[in-house]
Short mmCIF file of C-alpha atoms in Angstrom, two decimals:
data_model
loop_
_atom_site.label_atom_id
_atom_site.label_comp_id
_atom_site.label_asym_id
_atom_site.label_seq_id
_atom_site.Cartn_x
_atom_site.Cartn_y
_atom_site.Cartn_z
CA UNK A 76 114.03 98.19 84.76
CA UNK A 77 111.52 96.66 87.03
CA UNK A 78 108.79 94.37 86.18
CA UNK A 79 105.79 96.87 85.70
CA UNK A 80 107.85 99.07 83.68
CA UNK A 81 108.46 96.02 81.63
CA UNK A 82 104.72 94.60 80.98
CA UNK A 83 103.85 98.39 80.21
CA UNK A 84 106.54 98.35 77.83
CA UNK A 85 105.33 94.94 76.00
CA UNK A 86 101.68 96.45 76.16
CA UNK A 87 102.50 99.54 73.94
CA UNK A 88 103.59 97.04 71.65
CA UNK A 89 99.86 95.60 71.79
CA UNK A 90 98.34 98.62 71.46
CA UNK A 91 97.73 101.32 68.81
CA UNK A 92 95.58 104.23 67.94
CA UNK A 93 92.51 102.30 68.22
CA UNK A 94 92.97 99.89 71.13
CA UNK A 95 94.22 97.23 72.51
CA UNK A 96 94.55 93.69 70.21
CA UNK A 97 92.64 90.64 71.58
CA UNK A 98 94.67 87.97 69.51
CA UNK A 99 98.54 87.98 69.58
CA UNK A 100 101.16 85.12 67.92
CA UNK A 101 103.77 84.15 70.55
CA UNK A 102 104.49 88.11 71.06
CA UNK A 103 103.03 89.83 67.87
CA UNK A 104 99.70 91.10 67.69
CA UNK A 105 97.26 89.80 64.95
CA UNK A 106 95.80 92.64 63.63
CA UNK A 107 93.71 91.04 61.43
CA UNK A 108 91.38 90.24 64.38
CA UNK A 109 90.97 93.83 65.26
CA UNK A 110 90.37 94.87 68.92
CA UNK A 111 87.83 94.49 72.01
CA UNK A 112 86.47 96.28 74.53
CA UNK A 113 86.98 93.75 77.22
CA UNK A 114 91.00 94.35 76.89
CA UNK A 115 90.23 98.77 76.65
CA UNK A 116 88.74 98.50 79.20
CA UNK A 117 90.76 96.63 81.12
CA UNK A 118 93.69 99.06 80.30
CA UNK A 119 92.09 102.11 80.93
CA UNK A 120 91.68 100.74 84.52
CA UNK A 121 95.41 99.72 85.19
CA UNK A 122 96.14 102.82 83.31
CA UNK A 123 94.51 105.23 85.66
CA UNK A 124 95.58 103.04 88.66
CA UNK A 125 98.89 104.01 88.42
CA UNK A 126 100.39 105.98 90.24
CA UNK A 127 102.89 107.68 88.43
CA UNK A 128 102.03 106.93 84.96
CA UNK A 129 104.61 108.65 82.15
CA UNK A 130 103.66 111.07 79.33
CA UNK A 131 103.25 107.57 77.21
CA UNK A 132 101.04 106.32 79.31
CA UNK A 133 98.90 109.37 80.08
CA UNK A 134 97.86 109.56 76.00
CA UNK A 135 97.44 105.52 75.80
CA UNK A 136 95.06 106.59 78.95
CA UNK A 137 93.11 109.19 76.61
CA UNK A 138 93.12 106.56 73.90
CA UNK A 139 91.42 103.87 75.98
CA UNK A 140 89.00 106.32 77.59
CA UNK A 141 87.51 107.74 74.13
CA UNK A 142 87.37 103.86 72.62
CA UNK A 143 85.45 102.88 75.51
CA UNK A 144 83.11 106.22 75.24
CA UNK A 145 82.42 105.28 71.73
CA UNK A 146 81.78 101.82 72.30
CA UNK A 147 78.91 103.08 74.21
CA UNK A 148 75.56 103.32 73.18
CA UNK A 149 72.79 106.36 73.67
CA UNK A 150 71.06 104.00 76.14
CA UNK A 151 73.68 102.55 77.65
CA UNK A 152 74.65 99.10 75.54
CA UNK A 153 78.17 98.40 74.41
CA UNK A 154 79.90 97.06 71.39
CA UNK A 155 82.51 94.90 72.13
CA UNK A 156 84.78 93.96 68.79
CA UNK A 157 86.04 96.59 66.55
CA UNK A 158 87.85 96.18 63.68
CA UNK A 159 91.20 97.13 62.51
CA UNK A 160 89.20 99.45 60.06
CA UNK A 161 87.51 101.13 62.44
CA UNK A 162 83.89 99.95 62.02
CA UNK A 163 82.16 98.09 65.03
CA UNK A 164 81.86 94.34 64.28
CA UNK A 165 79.03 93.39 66.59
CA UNK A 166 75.42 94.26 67.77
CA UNK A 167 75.77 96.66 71.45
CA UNK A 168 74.82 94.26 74.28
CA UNK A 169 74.99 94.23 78.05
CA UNK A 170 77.94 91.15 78.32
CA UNK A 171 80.89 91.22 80.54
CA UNK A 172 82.67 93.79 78.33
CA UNK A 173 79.47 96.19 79.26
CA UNK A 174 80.21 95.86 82.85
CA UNK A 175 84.44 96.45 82.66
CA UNK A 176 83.28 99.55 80.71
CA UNK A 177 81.36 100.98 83.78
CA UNK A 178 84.54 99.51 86.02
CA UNK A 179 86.51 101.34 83.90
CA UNK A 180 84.30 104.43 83.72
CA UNK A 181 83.62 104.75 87.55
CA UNK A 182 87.59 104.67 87.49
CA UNK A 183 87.88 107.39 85.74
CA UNK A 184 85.76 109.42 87.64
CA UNK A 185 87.69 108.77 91.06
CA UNK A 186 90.98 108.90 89.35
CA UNK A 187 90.98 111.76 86.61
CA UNK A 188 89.49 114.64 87.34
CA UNK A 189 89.96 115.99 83.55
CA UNK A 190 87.96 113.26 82.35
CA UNK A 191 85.67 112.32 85.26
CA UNK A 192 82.33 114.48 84.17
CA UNK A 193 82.10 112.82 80.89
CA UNK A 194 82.89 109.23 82.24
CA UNK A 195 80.10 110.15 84.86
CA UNK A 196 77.42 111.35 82.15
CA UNK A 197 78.05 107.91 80.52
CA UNK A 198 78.15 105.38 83.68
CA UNK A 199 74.90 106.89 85.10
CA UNK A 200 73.26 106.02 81.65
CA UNK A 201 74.92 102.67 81.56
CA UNK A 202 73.74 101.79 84.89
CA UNK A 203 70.74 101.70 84.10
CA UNK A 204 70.73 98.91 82.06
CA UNK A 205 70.15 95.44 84.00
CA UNK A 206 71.85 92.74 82.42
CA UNK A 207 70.86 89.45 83.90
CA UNK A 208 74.94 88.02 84.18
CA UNK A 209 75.71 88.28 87.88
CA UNK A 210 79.56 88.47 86.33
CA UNK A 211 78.81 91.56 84.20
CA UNK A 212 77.16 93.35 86.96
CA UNK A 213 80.00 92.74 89.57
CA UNK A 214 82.45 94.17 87.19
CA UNK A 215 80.33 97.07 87.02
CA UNK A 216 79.70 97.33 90.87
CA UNK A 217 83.40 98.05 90.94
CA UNK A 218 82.84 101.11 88.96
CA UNK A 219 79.87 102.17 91.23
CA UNK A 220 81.43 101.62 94.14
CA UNK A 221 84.31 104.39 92.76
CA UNK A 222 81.95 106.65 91.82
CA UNK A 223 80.37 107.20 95.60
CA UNK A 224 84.03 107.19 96.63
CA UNK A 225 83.30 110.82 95.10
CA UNK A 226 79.71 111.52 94.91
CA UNK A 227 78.84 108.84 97.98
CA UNK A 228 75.06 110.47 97.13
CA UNK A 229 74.53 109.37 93.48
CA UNK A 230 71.75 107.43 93.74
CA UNK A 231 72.20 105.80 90.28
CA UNK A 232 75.54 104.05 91.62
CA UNK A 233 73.47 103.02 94.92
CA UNK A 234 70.76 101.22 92.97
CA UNK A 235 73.30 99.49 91.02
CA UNK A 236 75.10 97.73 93.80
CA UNK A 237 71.27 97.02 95.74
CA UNK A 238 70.17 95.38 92.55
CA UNK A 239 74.36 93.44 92.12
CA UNK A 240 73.72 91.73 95.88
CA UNK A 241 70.65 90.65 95.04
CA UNK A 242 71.43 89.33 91.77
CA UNK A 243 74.69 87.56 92.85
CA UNK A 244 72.93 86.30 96.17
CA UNK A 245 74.51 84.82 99.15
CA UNK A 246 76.90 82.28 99.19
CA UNK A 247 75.88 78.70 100.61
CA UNK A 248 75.31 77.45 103.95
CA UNK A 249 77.34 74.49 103.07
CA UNK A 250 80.27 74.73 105.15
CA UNK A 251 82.13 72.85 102.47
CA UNK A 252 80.73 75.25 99.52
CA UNK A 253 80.37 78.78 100.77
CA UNK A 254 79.37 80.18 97.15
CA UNK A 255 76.33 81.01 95.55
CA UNK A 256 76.89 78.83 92.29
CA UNK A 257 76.52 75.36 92.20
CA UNK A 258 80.50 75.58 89.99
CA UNK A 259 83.22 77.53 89.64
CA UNK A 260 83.51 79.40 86.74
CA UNK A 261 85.93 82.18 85.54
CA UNK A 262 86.83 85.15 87.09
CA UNK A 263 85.51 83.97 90.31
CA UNK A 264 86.38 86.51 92.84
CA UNK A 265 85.04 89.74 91.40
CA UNK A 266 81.73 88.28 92.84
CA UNK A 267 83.12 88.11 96.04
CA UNK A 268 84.46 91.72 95.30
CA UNK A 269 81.49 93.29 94.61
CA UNK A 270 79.78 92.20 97.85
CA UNK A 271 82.75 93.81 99.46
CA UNK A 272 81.52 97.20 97.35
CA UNK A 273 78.17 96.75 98.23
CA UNK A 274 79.43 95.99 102.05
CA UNK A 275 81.01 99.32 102.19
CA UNK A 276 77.76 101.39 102.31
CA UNK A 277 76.77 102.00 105.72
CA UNK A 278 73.98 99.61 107.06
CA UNK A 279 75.42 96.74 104.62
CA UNK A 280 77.73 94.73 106.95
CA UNK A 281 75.71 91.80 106.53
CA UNK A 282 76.86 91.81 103.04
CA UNK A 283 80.14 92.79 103.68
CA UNK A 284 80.05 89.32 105.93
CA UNK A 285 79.26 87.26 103.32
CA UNK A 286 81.87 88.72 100.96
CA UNK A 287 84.85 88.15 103.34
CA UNK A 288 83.33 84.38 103.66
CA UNK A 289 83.01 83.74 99.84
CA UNK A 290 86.54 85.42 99.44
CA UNK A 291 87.98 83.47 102.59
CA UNK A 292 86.61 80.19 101.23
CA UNK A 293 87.69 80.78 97.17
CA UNK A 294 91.41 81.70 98.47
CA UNK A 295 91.40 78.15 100.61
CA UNK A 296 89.79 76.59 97.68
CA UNK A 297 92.45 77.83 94.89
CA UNK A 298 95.63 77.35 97.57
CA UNK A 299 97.58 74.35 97.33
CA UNK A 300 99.82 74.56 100.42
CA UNK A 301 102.31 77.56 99.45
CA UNK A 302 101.18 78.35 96.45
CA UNK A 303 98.16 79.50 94.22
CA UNK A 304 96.27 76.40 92.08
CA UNK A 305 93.50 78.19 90.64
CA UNK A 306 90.24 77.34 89.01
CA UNK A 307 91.08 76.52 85.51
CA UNK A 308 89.00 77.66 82.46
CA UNK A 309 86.57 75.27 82.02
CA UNK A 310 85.87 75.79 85.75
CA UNK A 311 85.49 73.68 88.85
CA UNK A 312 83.06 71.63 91.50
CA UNK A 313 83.26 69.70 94.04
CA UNK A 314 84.72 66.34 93.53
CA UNK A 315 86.53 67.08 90.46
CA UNK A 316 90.11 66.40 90.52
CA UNK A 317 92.97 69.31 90.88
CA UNK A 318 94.77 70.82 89.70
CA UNK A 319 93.08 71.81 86.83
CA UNK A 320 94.50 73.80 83.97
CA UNK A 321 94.17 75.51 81.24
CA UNK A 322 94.78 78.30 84.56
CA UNK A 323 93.74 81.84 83.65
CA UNK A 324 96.28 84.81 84.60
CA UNK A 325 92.48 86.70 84.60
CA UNK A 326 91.52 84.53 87.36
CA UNK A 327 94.34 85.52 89.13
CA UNK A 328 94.21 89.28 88.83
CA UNK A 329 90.23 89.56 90.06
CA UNK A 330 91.69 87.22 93.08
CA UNK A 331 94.52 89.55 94.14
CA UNK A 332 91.90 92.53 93.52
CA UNK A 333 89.45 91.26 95.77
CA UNK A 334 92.11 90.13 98.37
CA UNK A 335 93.39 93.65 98.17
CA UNK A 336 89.97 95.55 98.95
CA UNK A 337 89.76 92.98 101.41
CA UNK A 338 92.87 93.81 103.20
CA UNK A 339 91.84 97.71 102.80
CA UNK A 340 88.71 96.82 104.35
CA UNK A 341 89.94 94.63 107.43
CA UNK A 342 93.39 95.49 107.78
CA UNK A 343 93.97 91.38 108.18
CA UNK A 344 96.89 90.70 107.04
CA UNK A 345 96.22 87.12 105.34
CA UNK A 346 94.94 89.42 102.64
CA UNK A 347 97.81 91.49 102.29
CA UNK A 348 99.64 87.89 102.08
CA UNK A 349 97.24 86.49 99.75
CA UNK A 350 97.90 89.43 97.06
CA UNK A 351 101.52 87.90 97.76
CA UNK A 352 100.75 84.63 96.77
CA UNK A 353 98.93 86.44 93.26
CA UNK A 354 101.96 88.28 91.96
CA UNK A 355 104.31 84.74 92.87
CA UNK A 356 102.13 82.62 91.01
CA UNK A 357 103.24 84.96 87.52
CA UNK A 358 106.83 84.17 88.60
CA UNK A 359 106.64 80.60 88.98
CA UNK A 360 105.08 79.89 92.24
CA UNK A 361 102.40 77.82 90.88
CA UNK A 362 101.53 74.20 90.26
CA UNK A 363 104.67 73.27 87.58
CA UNK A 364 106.64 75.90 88.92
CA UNK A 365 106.67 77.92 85.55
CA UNK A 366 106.98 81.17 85.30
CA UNK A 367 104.36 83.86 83.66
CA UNK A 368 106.58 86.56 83.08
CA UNK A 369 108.68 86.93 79.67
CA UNK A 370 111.42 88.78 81.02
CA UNK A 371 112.59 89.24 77.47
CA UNK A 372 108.82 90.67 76.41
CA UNK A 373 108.10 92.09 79.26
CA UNK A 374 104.69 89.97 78.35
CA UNK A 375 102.74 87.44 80.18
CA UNK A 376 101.69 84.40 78.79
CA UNK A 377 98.01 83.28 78.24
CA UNK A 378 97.70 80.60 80.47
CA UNK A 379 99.17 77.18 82.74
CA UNK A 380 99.18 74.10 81.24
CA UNK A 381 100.12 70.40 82.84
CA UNK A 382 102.76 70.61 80.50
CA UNK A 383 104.18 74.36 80.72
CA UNK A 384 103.02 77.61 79.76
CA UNK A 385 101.14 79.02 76.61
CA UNK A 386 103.39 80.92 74.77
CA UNK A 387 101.03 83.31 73.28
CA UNK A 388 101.11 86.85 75.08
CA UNK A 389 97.76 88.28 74.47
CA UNK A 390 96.61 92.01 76.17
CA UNK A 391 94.47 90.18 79.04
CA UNK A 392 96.82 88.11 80.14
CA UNK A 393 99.49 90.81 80.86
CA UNK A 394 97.02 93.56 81.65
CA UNK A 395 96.43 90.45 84.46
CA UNK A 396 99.84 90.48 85.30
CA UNK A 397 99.95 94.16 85.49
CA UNK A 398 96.98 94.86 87.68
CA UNK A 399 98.41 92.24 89.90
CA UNK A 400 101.50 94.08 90.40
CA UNK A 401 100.07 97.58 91.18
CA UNK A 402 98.21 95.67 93.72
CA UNK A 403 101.33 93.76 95.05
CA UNK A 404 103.60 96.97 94.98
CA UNK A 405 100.66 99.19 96.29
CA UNK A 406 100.21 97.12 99.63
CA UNK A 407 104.07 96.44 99.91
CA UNK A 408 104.86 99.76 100.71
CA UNK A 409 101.78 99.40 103.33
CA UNK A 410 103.44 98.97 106.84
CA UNK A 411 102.54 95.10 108.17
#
């Protein structure tokens, strides 16, 4: 059984009829914590990224995609934590979760063609909204930019990425800190992404340019000669020391995503050989040399420490490793 077969596997056993869990013990989910729409949505993207998905997976798909349709709001917000009896736990609001629902959405409508005019109804309402967290519109970009992979006319989905440059910015003249933030945070690279969306539109080089530069310089930045040593969760700036841990497997997957539109874009192949380094760092190729992967789970684990591995194997860490590996096995079979 290979490896994605494997984390799919483990993330049945995270999921039910109503989602995906946040909170797990070691392997078991905590169900007394309920479930999120940051981790849904999450899965519904892997989930329609594959491939070849099985029966199984095609109804976990349909599960994800109404959960994140009724997480939605009539004007576009989005409730985030749901309970394990159903009821919605928080006021709608336009944070990161908001934005990996219109990723996942857009995905949807490039991906399943059964599901794609709802998903569309319910992005272009979304994307309206304008949060003011660069983060939460990047992950939304990604959506738009799927959506004119179909309709490359929708204007909504164009106005969304104009309005995602702006609000991200370009990245510093420093040659020593080519990013628009004065620190590292989390998720780093899905900035860098979504200039790479918005670069894709004809007349936007310029921003595809600064894109590649911010991705270029966040890859040297988290690279400790052959391996990945990544910006750890409390974040990073210059003249801190490194490594730093706790390291995200999250951090991780929006890298190798990034590096892999990259490589689409350019065809160079230190991105093809960056989503490499990405998937090695889950199997041990990383600062103490300690693997991710459960190969008894078929988990990942939540995150690097100095001192080894957290044991707990929560949905975003191996929906990380996952999305990783359809991007690893996806540009494998790529010719170099």
């Amino acid at each position: 059984m290979n490896t994605v077969t494997v984390s799919y596997a483990h993330l049945f056993r995270l999921s039910d009829e109503c989602g995906i869990f946040e909170h797990a013990r070691l392997t078991e989910p905590l169900v007394e914590y309920g479930y999120c729409v940051d981790d849904v949505a999450r899965g519904l993207v892997v989930a329609v990224r594959e491939p070849e998905p099985t029966p199984a997976l095609l109804d976990l798909t349909r599960v994800y995609f109404d959960y994140v349709i009724d997480a939605l709001t009539p004007d576009g917000r989005c409730h985030n934590r749901r309970g394990s009896d159903g009821h919605w736990q928080d006021e709608p609001s336009l944070d990161d979760h908001w934005g990996r629902a219109l990723w996942a959405l857009g995905t949807v409508v490039a991906h399943k063609p059964d599901l794609a005019q709802t998903a569309l109804a319910r992005f272009m309402v979304a994307a309206e909204q304008r949060p003011l967290s660069a983060r939460a519109m990047a992950f939304g970009a990604l959506g738009a930019a799927e959506v004119l992979r179909v309709y490359p006319e929708n204007r909504c989905a164009r106005r969304y990425l104009d309005y995602t440059k702006d609000l991200i910015g370009a990245p510093a003249r420093r040659l020593d800190w080519r990013w628009p933030e004065p620190r590292l945070e989390y998720a780093n690279a899905v900035l860098a992404e979504a200039l790479l969306a918005v670069g894709s539109l004809p007349g936007k080089e310029r921003i595809q340019a600064d894109g590649l530069a911010m991705l270029r310089w966040l890859l040297e930045t988290e690279t400790a000669g052959d391996h990945l040593s990544v910006t750890p969760i409390d974040g990073w700036a210059s003249g801190e020391p490194r490594p730093g841990f706790d390291q995200q497997p999250v951090e991780v997957a929006c890298l190798a995503d990034a590096c892999a539109r990259a490589y689409d874009t350019t065809g160079d192949q230190r991105w093809k050989d960056a989503v490499m380094l990405c998937e090695a760092w889950f199997r041990g190729v990383n600062d103490i040399s300690t693997p991710l992967l459960d190969p008894d789970s078929g988990g990942c684990s939540d995150g690097l420490e100095h001192t080894g591995r957290n044991e707990n194997q929560g949905a975003e860490a191996t929906l990380a490793l996952i999305s990783t590996q359809q991007q690893a096995r996806r540009l494998a079979q790529e010719p170099s």
